[in-house]
mmCIF file of C-alpha atoms and ligand atoms in Angstrom:
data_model
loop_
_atom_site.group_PDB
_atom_site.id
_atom_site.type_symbol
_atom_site.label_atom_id
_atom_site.label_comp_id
_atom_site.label_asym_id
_atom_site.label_seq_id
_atom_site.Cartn_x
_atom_site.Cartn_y
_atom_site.Cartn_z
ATOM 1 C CA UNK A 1 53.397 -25.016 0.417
ATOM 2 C CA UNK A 2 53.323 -21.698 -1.908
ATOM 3 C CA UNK A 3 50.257 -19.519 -2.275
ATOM 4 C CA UNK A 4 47.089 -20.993 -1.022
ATOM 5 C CA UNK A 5 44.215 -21.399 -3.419
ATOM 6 C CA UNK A 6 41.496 -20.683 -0.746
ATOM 7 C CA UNK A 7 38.664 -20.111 -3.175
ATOM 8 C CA UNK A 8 39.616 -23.758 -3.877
ATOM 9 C CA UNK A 9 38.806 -24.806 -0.663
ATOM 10 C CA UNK A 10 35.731 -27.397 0.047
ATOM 11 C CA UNK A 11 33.922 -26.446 3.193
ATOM 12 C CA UNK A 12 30.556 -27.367 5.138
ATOM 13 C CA UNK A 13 29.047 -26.429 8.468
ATOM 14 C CA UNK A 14 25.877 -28.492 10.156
ATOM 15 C CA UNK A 15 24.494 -28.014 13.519
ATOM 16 C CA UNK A 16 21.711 -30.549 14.909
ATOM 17 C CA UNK A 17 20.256 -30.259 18.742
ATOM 18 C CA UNK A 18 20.948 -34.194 19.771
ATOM 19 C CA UNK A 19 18.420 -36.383 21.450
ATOM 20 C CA UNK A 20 18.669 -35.239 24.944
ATOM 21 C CA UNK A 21 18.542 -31.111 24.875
ATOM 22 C CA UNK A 22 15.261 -28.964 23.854
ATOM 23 C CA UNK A 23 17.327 -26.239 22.348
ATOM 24 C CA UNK A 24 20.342 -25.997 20.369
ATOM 25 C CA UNK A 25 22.803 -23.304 21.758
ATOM 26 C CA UNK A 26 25.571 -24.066 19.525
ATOM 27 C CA UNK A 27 25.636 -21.821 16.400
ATOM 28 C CA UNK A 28 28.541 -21.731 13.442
ATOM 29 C CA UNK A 29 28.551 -19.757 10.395
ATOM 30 C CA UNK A 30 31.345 -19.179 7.466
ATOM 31 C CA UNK A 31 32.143 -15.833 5.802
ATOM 32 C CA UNK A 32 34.622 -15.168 2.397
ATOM 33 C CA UNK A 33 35.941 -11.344 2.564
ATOM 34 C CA UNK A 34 37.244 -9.458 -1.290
ATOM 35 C CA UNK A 35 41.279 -10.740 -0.361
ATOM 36 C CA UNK A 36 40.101 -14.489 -0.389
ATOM 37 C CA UNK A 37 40.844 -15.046 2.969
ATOM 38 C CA UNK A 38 38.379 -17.312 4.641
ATOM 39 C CA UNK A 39 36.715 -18.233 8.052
ATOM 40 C CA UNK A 40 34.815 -20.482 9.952
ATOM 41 C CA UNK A 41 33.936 -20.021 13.665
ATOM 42 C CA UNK A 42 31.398 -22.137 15.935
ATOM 43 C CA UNK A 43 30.423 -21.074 19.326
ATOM 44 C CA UNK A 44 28.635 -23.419 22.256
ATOM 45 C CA UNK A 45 26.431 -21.164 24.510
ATOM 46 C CA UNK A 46 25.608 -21.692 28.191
ATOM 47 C CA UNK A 47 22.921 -20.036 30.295
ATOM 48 C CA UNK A 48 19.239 -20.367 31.146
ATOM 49 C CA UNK A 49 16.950 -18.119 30.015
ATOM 50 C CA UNK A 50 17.991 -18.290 26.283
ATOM 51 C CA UNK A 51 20.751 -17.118 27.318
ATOM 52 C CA UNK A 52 23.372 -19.276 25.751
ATOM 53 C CA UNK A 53 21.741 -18.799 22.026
ATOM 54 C CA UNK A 54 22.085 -14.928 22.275
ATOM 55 C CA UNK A 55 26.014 -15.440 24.073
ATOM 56 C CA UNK A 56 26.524 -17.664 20.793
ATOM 57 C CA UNK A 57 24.765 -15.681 17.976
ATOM 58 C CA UNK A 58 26.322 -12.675 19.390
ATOM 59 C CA UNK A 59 29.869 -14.310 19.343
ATOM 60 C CA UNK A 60 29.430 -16.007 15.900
ATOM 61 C CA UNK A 61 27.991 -12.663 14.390
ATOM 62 C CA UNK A 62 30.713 -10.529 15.897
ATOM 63 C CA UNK A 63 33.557 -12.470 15.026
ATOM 64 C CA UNK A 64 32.047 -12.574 11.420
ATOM 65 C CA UNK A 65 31.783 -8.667 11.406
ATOM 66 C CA UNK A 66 35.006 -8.121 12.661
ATOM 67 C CA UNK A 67 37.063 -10.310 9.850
ATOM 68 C CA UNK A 68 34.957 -8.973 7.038
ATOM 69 C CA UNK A 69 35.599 -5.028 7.790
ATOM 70 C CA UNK A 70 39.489 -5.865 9.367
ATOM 71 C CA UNK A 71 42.311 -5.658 6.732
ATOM 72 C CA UNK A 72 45.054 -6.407 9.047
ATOM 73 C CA UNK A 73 47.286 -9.032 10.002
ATOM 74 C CA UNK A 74 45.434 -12.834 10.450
ATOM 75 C CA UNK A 75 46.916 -12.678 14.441
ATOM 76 C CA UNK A 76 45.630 -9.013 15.265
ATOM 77 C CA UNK A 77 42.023 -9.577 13.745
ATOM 78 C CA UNK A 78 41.557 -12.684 15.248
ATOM 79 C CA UNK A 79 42.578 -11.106 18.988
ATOM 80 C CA UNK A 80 39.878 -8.093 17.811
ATOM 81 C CA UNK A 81 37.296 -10.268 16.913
ATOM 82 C CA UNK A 82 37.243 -12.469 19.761
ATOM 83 C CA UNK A 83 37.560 -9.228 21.722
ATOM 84 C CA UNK A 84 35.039 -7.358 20.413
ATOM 85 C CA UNK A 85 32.654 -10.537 21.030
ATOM 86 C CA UNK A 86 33.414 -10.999 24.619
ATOM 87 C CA UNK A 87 32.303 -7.175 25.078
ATOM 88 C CA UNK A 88 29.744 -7.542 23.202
ATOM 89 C CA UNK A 89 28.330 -10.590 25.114
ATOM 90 C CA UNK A 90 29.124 -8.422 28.241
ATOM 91 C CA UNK A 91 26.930 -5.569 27.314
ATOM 92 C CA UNK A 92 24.166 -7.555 26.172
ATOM 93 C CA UNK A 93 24.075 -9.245 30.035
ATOM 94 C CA UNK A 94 23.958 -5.771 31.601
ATOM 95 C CA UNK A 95 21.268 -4.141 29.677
ATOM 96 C CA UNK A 96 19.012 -7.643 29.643
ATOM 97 C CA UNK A 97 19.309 -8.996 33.458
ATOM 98 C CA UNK A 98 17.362 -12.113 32.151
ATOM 99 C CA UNK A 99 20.583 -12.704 30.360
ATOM 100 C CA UNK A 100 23.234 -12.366 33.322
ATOM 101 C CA UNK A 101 25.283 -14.773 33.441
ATOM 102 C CA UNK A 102 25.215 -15.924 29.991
ATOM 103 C CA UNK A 103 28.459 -17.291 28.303
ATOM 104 C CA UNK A 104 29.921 -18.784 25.047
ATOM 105 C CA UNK A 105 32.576 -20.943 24.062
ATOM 106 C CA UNK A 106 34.148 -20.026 20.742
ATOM 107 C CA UNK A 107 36.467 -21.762 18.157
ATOM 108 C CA UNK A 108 37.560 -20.083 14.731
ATOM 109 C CA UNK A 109 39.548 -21.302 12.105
ATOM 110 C CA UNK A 110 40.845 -18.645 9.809
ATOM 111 C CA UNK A 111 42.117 -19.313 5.957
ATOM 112 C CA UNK A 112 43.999 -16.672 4.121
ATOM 113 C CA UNK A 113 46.395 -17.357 0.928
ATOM 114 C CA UNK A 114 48.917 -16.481 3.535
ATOM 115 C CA UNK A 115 48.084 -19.633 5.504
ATOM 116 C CA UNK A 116 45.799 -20.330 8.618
ATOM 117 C CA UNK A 117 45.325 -19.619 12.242
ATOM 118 C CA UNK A 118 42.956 -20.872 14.764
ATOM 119 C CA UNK A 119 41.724 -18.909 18.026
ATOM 120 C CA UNK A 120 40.123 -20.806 20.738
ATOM 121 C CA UNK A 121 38.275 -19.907 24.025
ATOM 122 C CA UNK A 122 36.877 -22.478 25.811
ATOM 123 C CA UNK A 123 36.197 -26.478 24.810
ATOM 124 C CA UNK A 124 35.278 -26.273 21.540
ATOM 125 C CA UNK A 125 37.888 -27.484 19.174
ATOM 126 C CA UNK A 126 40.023 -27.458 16.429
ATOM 127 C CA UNK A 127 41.478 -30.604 14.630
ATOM 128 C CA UNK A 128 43.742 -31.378 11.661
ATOM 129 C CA UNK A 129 43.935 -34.343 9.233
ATOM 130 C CA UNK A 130 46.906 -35.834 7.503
ATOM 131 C CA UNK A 131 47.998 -38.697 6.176
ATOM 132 C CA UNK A 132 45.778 -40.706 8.079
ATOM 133 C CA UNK A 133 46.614 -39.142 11.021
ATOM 134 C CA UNK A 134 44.468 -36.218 13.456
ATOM 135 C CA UNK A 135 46.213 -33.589 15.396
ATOM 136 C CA UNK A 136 44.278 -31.817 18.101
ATOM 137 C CA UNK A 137 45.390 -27.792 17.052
ATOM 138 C CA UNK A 138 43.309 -26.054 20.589
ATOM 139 C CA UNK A 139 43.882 -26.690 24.080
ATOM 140 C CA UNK A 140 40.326 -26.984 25.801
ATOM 141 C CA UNK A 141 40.251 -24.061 28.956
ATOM 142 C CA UNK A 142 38.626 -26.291 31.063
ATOM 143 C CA UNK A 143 38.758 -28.135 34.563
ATOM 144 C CA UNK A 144 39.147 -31.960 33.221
ATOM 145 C CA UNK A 145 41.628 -31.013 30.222
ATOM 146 C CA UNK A 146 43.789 -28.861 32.883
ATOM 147 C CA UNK A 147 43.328 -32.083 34.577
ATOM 148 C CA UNK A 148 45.059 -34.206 32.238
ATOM 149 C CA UNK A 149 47.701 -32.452 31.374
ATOM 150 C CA UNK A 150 48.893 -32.496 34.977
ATOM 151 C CA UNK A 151 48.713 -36.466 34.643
ATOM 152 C CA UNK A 152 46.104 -35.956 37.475
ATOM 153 C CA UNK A 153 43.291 -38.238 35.872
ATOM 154 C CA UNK A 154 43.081 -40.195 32.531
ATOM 155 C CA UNK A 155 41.792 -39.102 29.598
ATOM 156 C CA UNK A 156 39.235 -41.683 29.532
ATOM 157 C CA UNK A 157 38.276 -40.714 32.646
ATOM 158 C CA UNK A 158 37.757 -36.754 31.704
ATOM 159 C CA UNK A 159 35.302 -38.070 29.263
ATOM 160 C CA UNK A 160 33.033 -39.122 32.565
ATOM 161 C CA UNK A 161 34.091 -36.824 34.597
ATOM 162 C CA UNK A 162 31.651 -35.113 36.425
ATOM 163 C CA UNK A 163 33.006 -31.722 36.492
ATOM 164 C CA UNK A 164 33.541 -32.269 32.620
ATOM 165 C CA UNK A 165 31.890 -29.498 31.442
ATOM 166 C CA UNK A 166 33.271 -26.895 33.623
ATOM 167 C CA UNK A 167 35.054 -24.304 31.883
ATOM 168 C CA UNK A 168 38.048 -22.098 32.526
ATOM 169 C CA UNK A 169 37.731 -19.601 30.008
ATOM 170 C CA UNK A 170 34.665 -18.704 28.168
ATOM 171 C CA UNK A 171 33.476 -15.025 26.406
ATOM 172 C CA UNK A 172 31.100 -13.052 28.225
ATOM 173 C CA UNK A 173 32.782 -14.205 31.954
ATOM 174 C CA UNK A 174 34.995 -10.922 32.059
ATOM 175 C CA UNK A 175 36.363 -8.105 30.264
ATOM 176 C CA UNK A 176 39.315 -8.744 29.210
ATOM 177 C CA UNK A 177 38.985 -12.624 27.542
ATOM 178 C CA UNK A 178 43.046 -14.137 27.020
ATOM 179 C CA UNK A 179 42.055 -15.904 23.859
ATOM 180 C CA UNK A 180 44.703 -18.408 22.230
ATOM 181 C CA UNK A 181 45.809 -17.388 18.760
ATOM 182 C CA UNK A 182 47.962 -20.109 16.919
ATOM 183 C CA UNK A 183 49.372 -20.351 13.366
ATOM 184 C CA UNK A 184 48.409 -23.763 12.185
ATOM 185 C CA UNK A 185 50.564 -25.639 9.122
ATOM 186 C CA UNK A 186 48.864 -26.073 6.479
ATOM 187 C CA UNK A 187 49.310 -28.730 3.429
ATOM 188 C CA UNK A 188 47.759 -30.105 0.178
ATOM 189 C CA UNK A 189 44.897 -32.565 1.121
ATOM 190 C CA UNK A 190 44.982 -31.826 4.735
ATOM 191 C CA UNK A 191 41.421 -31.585 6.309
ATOM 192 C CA UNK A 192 40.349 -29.129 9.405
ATOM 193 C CA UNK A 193 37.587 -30.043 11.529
ATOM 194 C CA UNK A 194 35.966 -27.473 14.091
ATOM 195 C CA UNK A 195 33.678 -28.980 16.548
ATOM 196 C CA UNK A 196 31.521 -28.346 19.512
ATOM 197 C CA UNK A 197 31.552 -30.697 22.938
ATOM 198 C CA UNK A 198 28.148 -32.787 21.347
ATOM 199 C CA UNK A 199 30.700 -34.236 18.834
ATOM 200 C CA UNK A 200 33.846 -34.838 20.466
ATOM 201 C CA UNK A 201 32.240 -36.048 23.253
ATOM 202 C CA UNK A 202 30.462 -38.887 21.649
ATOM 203 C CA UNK A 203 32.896 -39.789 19.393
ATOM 204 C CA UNK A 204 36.875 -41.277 19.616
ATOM 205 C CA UNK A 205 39.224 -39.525 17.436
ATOM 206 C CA UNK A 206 39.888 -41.626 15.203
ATOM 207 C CA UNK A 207 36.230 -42.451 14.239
ATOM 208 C CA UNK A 208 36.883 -37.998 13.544
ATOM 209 C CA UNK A 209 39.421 -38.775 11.528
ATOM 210 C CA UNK A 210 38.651 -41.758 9.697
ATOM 211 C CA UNK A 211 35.287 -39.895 7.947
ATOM 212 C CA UNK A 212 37.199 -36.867 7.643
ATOM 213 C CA UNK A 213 39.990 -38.877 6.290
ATOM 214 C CA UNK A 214 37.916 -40.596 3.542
ATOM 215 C CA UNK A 215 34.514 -37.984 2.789
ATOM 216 C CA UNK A 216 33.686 -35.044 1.332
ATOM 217 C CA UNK A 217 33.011 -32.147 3.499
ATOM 218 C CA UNK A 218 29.597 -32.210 3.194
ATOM 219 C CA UNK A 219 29.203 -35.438 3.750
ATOM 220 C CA UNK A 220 31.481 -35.520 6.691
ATOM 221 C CA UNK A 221 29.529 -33.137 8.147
ATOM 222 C CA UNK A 222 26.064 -35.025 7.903
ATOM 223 C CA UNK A 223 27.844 -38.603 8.904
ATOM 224 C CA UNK A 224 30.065 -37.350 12.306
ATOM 225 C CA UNK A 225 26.235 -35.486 13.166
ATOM 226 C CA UNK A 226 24.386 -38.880 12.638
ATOM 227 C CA UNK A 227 26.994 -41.170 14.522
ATOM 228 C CA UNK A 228 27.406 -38.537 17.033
ATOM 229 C CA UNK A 229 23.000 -38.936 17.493
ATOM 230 C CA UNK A 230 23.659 -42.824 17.703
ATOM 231 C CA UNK A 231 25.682 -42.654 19.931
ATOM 232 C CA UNK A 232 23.635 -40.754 22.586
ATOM 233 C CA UNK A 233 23.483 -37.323 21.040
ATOM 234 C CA UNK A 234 23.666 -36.005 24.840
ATOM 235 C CA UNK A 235 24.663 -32.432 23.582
ATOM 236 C CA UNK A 236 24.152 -30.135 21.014
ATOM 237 C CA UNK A 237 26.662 -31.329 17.867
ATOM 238 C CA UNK A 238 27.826 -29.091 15.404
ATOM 239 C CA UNK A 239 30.347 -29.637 13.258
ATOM 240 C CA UNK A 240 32.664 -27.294 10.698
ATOM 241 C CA UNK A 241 34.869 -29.118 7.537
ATOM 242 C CA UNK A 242 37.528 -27.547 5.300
ATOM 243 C CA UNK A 243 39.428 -29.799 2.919
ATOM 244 C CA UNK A 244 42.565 -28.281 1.102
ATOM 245 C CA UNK A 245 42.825 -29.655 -2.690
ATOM 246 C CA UNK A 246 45.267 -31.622 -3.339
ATOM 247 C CA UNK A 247 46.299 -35.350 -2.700
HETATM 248 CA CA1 CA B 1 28.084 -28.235 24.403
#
């Protein structure tokens, strides 16, 4: 497609603590810089102590700071954000030993008239609608999702798996984070979905991409938190939309 109308772009972000946790450590914001470009980016914290709501605001924040002072390319910004927020996590944890240990996952989706990019760490995840149809965009950095790849277990079973929500990769583990950077097509009408674990894990893809398919961001948003709640709500669920105008 030609030049991207991003101002044009619909978006929503919702975040709900489910019916089983006491806190919500998930977190997800959206920032606009002066060039138009766009981003959203979710994080999914882990670690007692409040940890994993400090690992998560930090990330979220970070990320956010980073693309609205960076000028550069989409791919280098990204890789500096993600950075920045992994060392910033790690500092955080040395000064504050209540917070050792702490971790994040962290998914970002970013929008520029130039076209769009995701960067993952972790199991929170990207998605794409089309026609009808959802693409996964991330690769999950985790034990069960290594797993299936390999042909080792089914992908029904990962979803029971008790080591499901081990992770490979995660900011504030190490210094030093390999964080995937992709360049993502991008089309008239399509629809992007970021998502923590509480949502993906509840629900089959194409329930995902059947609301995504057929509501407006906003509403999306509210309905895949709801169904997600009905349907155990085991996790925190949050939950990031962006529909492209256009049929
Ligand atoms: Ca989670």
């Amino acid at each position: 497609m030609g030049t991207l109308d991003v101002a044009a772009i619909e978006t929503a972000s919702g975040t709900d603590v489910g019916r089983v946790r006491a806190v919500n450590q998930d977190r997800c914001e959206e920032f606009q810089i002066s060039t138009g470009a766009r981003l959203l980016v979710l994080a999914d914290g882990m670690g007692g102590h409040a940890g994993g709501e400090h690992a998560s605001r930090i990330a979220v924040d970070t990320i956010g700071e980073v693309f609205c002072n960076e000028r550069g390319e989409a791919v280098l910004t990204l890789r500096r954000a993600f950075d920045a927020a992994n060392e910033a996590i790690l500092r955080e944890a040395r000064h504050r030993s209540e917070l050792h240990g702490m971790g994040t996952t962290a998914v970002a989706l970013l929008i520029s008239p130039d076209g769009a990019w995701t960067a993952n760490v972790g199991d929170s995840r990207a998605y794409r609608v089309r026609d009808m149809e959802i693409d996964l965009l991330t690769e999950d950095h985790s034990v069960v999702f290594e797993a299936v790849r390999l042909g080792r277990i089914t992908p029904s079973e990962a979803r029971t798996h008790p080591l499901r929500n081990r992770l490979l990769r995660c900011l504030g583990l190490e210094s030093g984070v390999s964080v995937d950077v992709e360049h993502v097509d991008i089309a008239c009408g399509d629809r992007f979905l970021l998502c923590s674990d509480g949502l993906w894990g509840e629900l089959e893809e194409r329930e995902l991409c059947a609301v995504l398919a057929t509501e407006r961001p906003d509403d999306a948003v509210r309905i895949l938190i709801e169904r997600a709640n009905e349907s155990g709500g085991e996790d925190n669920i949050t939950v990031q939309v962006a529909a492209i105008p256009g049929s």
